Structures are given as structure tokens and as C-alpha cells.
Amino acid sequence: SASGLPSGATATFSPNPITGGSGSSTMSVSTTSSTPTGSYTLTITGTSGTLTHSTTVTLVVNTASSQDFSISASPSSQSVTAGNRVSYTTTVTPSGGFTGSVTLSVSGLPSSASATFSTNPISGGSGSSSMSVTTSSSTPTGSYTLTVTGTSGSLTHSTTVALVVNSFSISASPATETVTRGNSTTYTVNVAAINGFNGTVSLRVRGLPTNATATFNPSSVTGTGPSTLTISTNASTSTGTFSLRIRGSNGSVTHSTTVQLVVQ
């Protein structure tokens, strides 16, 4: 049995009684619109013949208007190279006994970017969801303010995070080099950071003539810097004009430039 209930409130147990000397029962407390708000100490009593024991729990009754939630997101700022993705953690915190479902949305994304939530809505009034922001190679570099909004009925709250999209470019000079078979020639390859990019760019080249080799020194560039591309030929290297595509890659992101090689 239960005592100490506020007016307009009732309690039921399932099951009742508990048989066999041990077990559990769920006590459901129902209130009405006229039940006074406040904090109440409920005494739960178990009786078996002349044996009686009790325990207490606390019941807090709120009005619907006092129930609310807040929303937060972390980290406050993330940097991503265009073509990759990054994640934030969105957290819903209840107040006043709020137990509703909160639907999440985000605005302020740059073009060619999208966002998904691992859990949406967040049910039960509290919890976290991972927001993944995916960019493409065409997403413009820059700094963006994303507004994450949680909605539950007429309740709406928002928080903001920063998204910094960076990238890199690649160029090479001179545009054309001529080499006599059996000799070598060089190009200077430059990697330039855009909007704070500090990743490592791995270099490679395609389109070499038969029996020619290429080496980069260094083979990769972090952030911004040059690399020397050396093309070595031998007596059997094919002659002609060749278009060499120099590619720089950071993860799934690749940019390229083209130079000409004339072998005589």
C-alpha cells in the first residue's frame, strides 16, 4: 500500500500481493489536473500477517507550463577539409519534469553540405545525438555558423556551433619542359593551404611516357609548401609530347594540375 499521496492522486501496484516471499511490483502514480504541485514523500508499506515494513520515495508534481528543456552542442567549433565530414554531439537536458520527444534540425549549412542525426527525435526528455556534417569537394571554403534547433510541441530551443571548411590547391611550373632522352628535368609543385588547411597532401603523377620515372622531393607536403618533381628518362624512353597530371590527395580529397613534357 502507499500513503502520503497528494489530493487527486492515486497509486496502484502490479502485481499485488507479491507471493512466494520475494519479487517486484510496479507502483503507478496517477495525478489529475487538480493535483497540487509540490514535493511529496510517499510511504510504501508491505504487510504479511503481523509483519510490516516500509520505505519512502519522493514524488514531484509539476504543472505542464513548468516543463521545459535546453539544448547544447559540442565541440563549439570543428574544421573539415571540403570533401570530408565532421561530427558534433547534441545534448537535450530536461527541466521541471519534462519527458517529451525533441525533434532536431540544423540550419546555416554551406552549399553542397548535408547533416544527419544518429538519433532523431530524442525521446524521454533527455539524451544525446551525434550530428554528422558531410561536405563535398564543391563545398565553398569559409566559416559558417550552424544553428541546431530542438522542437517539442510548442517548445523550441536552439544552440549554435561553428563549421570551418578548408581546402588546398596545387600548381606546378614551368608549364612545359623539354628533355633529351637519357636526361632528366624538374618541375616545382606548390601546395597552398586555403582557410587554415594543415593536412598532409600526398603527391603522384600520371601520364608519363614509357620508360620514364618520376620522383617527388618531398613526397608529401603538410599545409603549404613546395616539392620538386624530377622526371628521369633513358635511351628507350618514348619521344613526343606528353600531358602529365600531377595530383595531390588528402584522404578522399584530390586536386590536380597539368604540365607538358616534351621528350626528344
C-alpha positions as a printed NumPy array, in Angstrom:
array([[  0.   ,   0.   ,   0.   ],
       [  1.032,   3.643,  -0.408],
       [  0.337,   6.686,   1.793],
       [  1.249,  10.357,   1.588],
       [ -0.248,  10.9  ,  -1.858],
       [ -1.374,  14.453,  -2.69 ],
       [ -5.067,  15.086,  -3.281],
       [ -6.351,  13.94 ,  -6.646],
       [ -3.59 ,  11.307,  -6.93 ],
       [ -3.928,   7.534,  -6.778],
       [ -1.492,   4.635,  -6.684],
       [ -1.806,   1.091,  -7.999],
       [  0.565,  -1.867,  -7.759],
       [  1.202,  -4.59 , -10.334],
       [  1.288,  -7.286,  -9.038],
       [ -0.279,  -7.017,  -5.598],
       [  0.314,  -9.019,  -3.475],
       [  3.844, -10.279,  -4.115],
       [  3.757, -14.029,  -3.487],
       [  6.41 , -16.588,  -2.634],
       [  8.322, -14.311,  -0.291],
       [ 10.224, -12.282,  -2.912],
       [  9.706, -10.326,  -6.127],
       [  8.984,  -6.882,  -7.512],
       [  5.914,  -4.774,  -8.211],
       [  5.477,  -1.629, -10.295],
       [  3.748,   1.226,  -8.465],
       [  1.965,   3.564, -10.886],
       [  1.018,   7.01 ,  -9.571],
       [ -1.683,   8.899, -11.493],
       [ -2.429,  12.584, -10.95 ],
       [ -5.226,  14.876, -12.118],
       [ -5.212,  18.478, -13.309],
       [ -6.287,  19.492,  -9.8  ],
       [ -3.421,  17.713,  -8.013],
       [ -1.412,  20.408,  -6.171],
       [  2.146,  20.946,  -7.363],
       [  4.924,  20.288,  -4.89 ],
       [  7.229,  17.633,  -3.482],
       [  5.678,  14.733,  -1.565],
       [  7.134,  11.875,   0.472],
       [  5.281,   8.654,  -0.259],
       [  5.451,   5.787,   2.206],
       [  5.244,   2.338,   0.624],
       [  4.267,  -0.359,   3.132],
       [  4.451,  -4.137,   2.794],
       [  2.391,  -6.299,   5.16 ],
       [  2.383, -10.072,   5.671],
       [  0.345, -11.176,   8.687],
       [  1.84 ,  -9.414,  11.703],
       [  4.965,  -8.35 ,   9.745],
       [  5.06 ,  -4.789,   8.403],
       [  7.932,  -2.872,   6.769],
       [  8.051,   0.441,   4.929],
       [ 10.227,   2.536,   2.614],
       [  9.853,   6.031,   1.209],
       [ 10.151,   7.649,  -2.218],
       [  9.72 ,  11.232,  -3.413],
       [  7.069,  12.395,  -5.877],
       [  7.474,  15.82 ,  -7.537],
       [  4.333,  17.211,  -9.197],
       [  4.834,  19.961, -11.8  ],
       [  2.473,  21.926, -13.968],
       [  2.752,  21.391, -17.717],
       [  3.871,  25.017, -18.166],
       [  6.909,  24.468, -15.923],
       [  8.224,  21.598, -18.05 ],
       [ 10.968,  22.6  , -20.463],
       [ 14.299,  21.553, -21.925],
       [ 17.581,  23.063, -23.018],
       [ 19.829,  22.099, -25.927],
       [ 23.604,  22.242, -26.282],
       [ 26.204,  21.046, -28.788],
       [ 29.906,  20.286, -28.615],
       [ 32.557,  20.971, -29.629],
       [ 31.806,  24.623, -30.272],
       [ 33.846,  24.611, -33.493],
       [ 35.049,  21.992, -35.981],
       [ 37.296,  22.239, -39.059],
       [ 36.829,  19.989, -42.077],
       [ 38.522,  19.716, -45.456],
       [ 35.978,  20.08 , -48.28 ],
       [ 35.   ,  16.555, -49.302],
       [ 35.166,  15.061, -45.81 ],
       [ 32.823,  15.017, -42.821],
       [ 32.89 ,  16.013, -39.161],
       [ 30.664,  15.34 , -36.125],
       [ 29.183,  17.246, -33.173],
       [ 27.338,  15.905, -30.11 ],
       [ 23.918,  17.46 , -29.479],
       [ 22.517,  17.073, -25.94 ],
       [ 18.983,  17.681, -24.639],
       [ 18.627,  18.388, -20.893],
       [ 15.153,  18.419, -19.235],
       [ 13.815,  20.703, -16.512],
       [ 10.592,  20.751, -14.491],
       [  9.924,  17.077, -15.14 ],
       [  9.968,  17.366, -18.932],
       [  9.709,  13.931, -20.621],
       [  8.705,  14.845, -24.164],
       [ 10.292,  13.958, -27.504],
       [ 12.59 ,  16.569, -29.041],
       [ 12.965,  16.719, -32.841],
       [ 16.309,  18.044, -34.059],
       [ 17.109,  20.138, -37.132],
       [ 20.004,  22.289, -38.342],
       [ 20.253,  25.398, -40.497],
       [ 23.103,  27.503, -41.85 ],
       [ 24.895,  24.721, -43.748],
       [ 27.046,  25.789, -46.711],
       [ 26.033,  24.687, -50.191],
       [ 26.76 ,  21.049, -51.107],
       [ 26.823,  20.09 , -47.417],
       [ 24.313,  17.99 , -45.504],
       [ 23.689,  16.943, -41.896],
       [ 22.236,  13.82 , -40.292],
       [ 21.439,  12.95 , -36.666],
       [ 22.169,   9.491, -35.256],
       [ 19.059,   9.739, -33.041],
       [ 16.104,  11.897, -34.059],
       [ 13.918,  12.587, -32.2  ],
       [ 15.442,  12.313, -28.749],
       [ 12.735,  10.71 , -26.62 ],
       [ 12.106,  10.654, -22.885],
       [ 13.085,  14.273, -22.347],
       [ 16.853,  13.825, -22.309],
       [ 19.699,  12.281, -24.264],
       [ 22.343,  12.898, -26.896],
       [ 22.562,  12.587, -30.675],
       [ 25.599,  12.695, -32.963],
       [ 25.229,  15.262, -35.759],
       [ 27.379,  14.368, -38.779],
       [ 28.054,  17.148, -41.289],
       [ 29.168,  15.892, -44.7  ],
       [ 30.776,  18.209, -47.24 ],
       [ 31.666,  17.684, -50.906],
       [ 34.641,  18.785, -52.971],
       [ 32.478,  21.677, -54.237],
       [ 31.521,  22.974, -50.78 ],
       [ 32.838,  26.557, -50.561],
       [ 35.614,  27.2  , -48.074],
       [ 34.791,  29.609, -45.245],
       [ 33.477,  29.867, -41.701],
       [ 29.813,  29.073, -41.075],
       [ 27.508,  29.349, -38.054],
       [ 25.214,  26.328, -37.767],
       [ 22.034,  26.665, -35.724],
       [ 20.889,  23.405, -34.126],
       [ 17.212,  23.543, -33.094],
       [ 15.206,  21.227, -30.858],
       [ 11.394,  21.272, -31.045],
       [  8.825,  19.567, -28.808],
       [  5.272,  20.751, -29.375],
       [  5.246,  24.499, -28.754],
       [  8.678,  24.42 , -27.096],
       [ 11.66 ,  25.396, -29.272],
       [ 15.265,  25.989, -28.245],
       [ 18.44 ,  26.44 , -30.268],
       [ 22.197,  26.479, -29.936],
       [ 24.973,  27.345, -32.389],
       [ 28.262,  25.78 , -33.428],
       [ 30.927,  26.884, -35.892],
       [ 31.94 ,  24.962, -39.008],
       [ 35.203,  25.901, -40.737],
       [ 35.588,  24.459, -44.25 ],
       [ 39.136,  24.45 , -45.585],
       [ 40.894,  23.028, -48.608],
       [ 44.091,  23.218, -50.623],
       [ 45.184,  23.961, -54.177],
       [ 48.006,  22.557, -56.275],
       [ 50.024,  24.177, -59.057],
       [ 53.215,  23.406, -60.967],
       [ 55.793,  25.29 , -63.011],
       [ 57.058,  25.627, -65.625],
       [ 54.072,  24.737, -67.793],
       [ 56.295,  22.903, -70.279],
       [ 59.699,  21.23 , -70.058],
       [ 61.789,  19.682, -72.844],
       [ 64.242,  16.85 , -72.212],
       [ 66.541,  14.812, -74.435],
       [ 66.262,  11.051, -73.958],
       [ 68.697,   9.836, -71.317],
       [ 68.475,  13.061, -69.279],
       [ 66.176,  14.391, -66.579],
       [ 64.188,  17.538, -65.954],
       [ 62.346,  19.068, -62.99 ],
       [ 59.136,  20.911, -62.148],
       [ 58.293,  22.79 , -58.97 ],
       [ 54.975,  21.655, -57.461],
       [ 53.336,  24.003, -54.963],
       [ 50.632,  23.085, -52.439],
       [ 48.741,  26.079, -50.999],
       [ 46.517,  25.951, -47.91 ],
       [ 43.082,  27.568, -48.094],
       [ 41.289,  28.817, -44.948],
       [ 43.655,  27.231, -42.439],
       [ 44.155,  23.822, -44.061],
       [ 47.004,  21.979, -42.31 ],
       [ 46.597,  18.411, -43.573],
       [ 49.174,  16.291, -45.38 ],
       [ 48.943,  16.171, -49.188],
       [ 50.434,  13.122, -50.891],
       [ 51.753,  13.696, -54.427],
       [ 51.762,  11.496, -57.508],
       [ 51.861,  11.93 , -61.281],
       [ 50.184,  10.184, -64.212],
       [ 50.757,  10.255, -67.945],
       [ 54.491,   9.519, -68.036],
       [ 55.958,   8.253, -71.312],
       [ 57.131,   4.655, -71.488],
       [ 60.445,   4.018, -69.695],
       [ 60.363,   7.301, -67.751],
       [ 60.249,   7.586, -63.954],
       [ 59.134,  10.312, -61.586],
       [ 60.132,  11.2  , -58.015],
       [ 58.878,  13.896, -55.651],
       [ 61.104,  15.535, -53.032],
       [ 59.428,  15.63 , -50.576],
       [ 56.786,  13.055, -51.494],
       [ 54.128,  14.886, -49.441],
       [ 53.515,  18.434, -48.203],
       [ 51.83 ,  19.429, -44.943],
       [ 49.766,  22.603, -45.166],
       [ 51.637,  24.817, -47.592],
       [ 54.936,  24.205, -49.347],
       [ 56.849,  23.14 , -52.472],
       [ 58.011,  19.801, -53.784],
       [ 60.42 ,  19.124, -56.655],
       [ 59.188,  16.7  , -59.294],
       [ 62.063,  15.061, -61.188],
       [ 61.332,  13.229, -64.448],
       [ 64.117,  10.848, -65.49 ],
       [ 64.363,   9.324, -68.978],
       [ 66.646,   6.764, -70.616],
       [ 67.689,   5.859, -74.141],
       [ 64.486,   3.876, -74.73 ],
       [ 62.007,   6.447, -73.39 ],
       [ 59.263,   7.237, -75.898],
       [ 59.635,  10.555, -77.689],
       [ 56.807,  13.027, -78.161],
       [ 54.706,  15.494, -76.188],
       [ 53.044,  14.184, -73.038],
       [ 50.456,  15.706, -70.722],
       [ 51.382,  14.947, -67.107],
       [ 48.645,  15.171, -64.469],
       [ 50.073,  15.954, -61.014],
       [ 47.667,  15.007, -58.249],
       [ 47.63 ,  15.925, -54.564],
       [ 45.477,  13.881, -52.185],
       [ 44.376,  14.332, -48.584],
       [ 42.174,  11.413, -47.601],
       [ 39.327,  11.275, -50.099],
       [ 40.021,  14.818, -51.375],
       [ 42.093,  15.183, -54.541],
       [ 43.133,  18.232, -56.572],
       [ 45.314,  18.231, -59.663],
       [ 47.19 ,  20.335, -62.192],
       [ 48.653,  19.584, -65.631],
       [ 52.063,  20.259, -67.202],
       [ 53.584,  19.282, -70.563],
       [ 56.668,  17.128, -71.085],
       [ 58.414,  17.083, -74.454],
       [ 60.837,  14.178, -74.951],
       [ 63.286,  14.488, -77.876]])
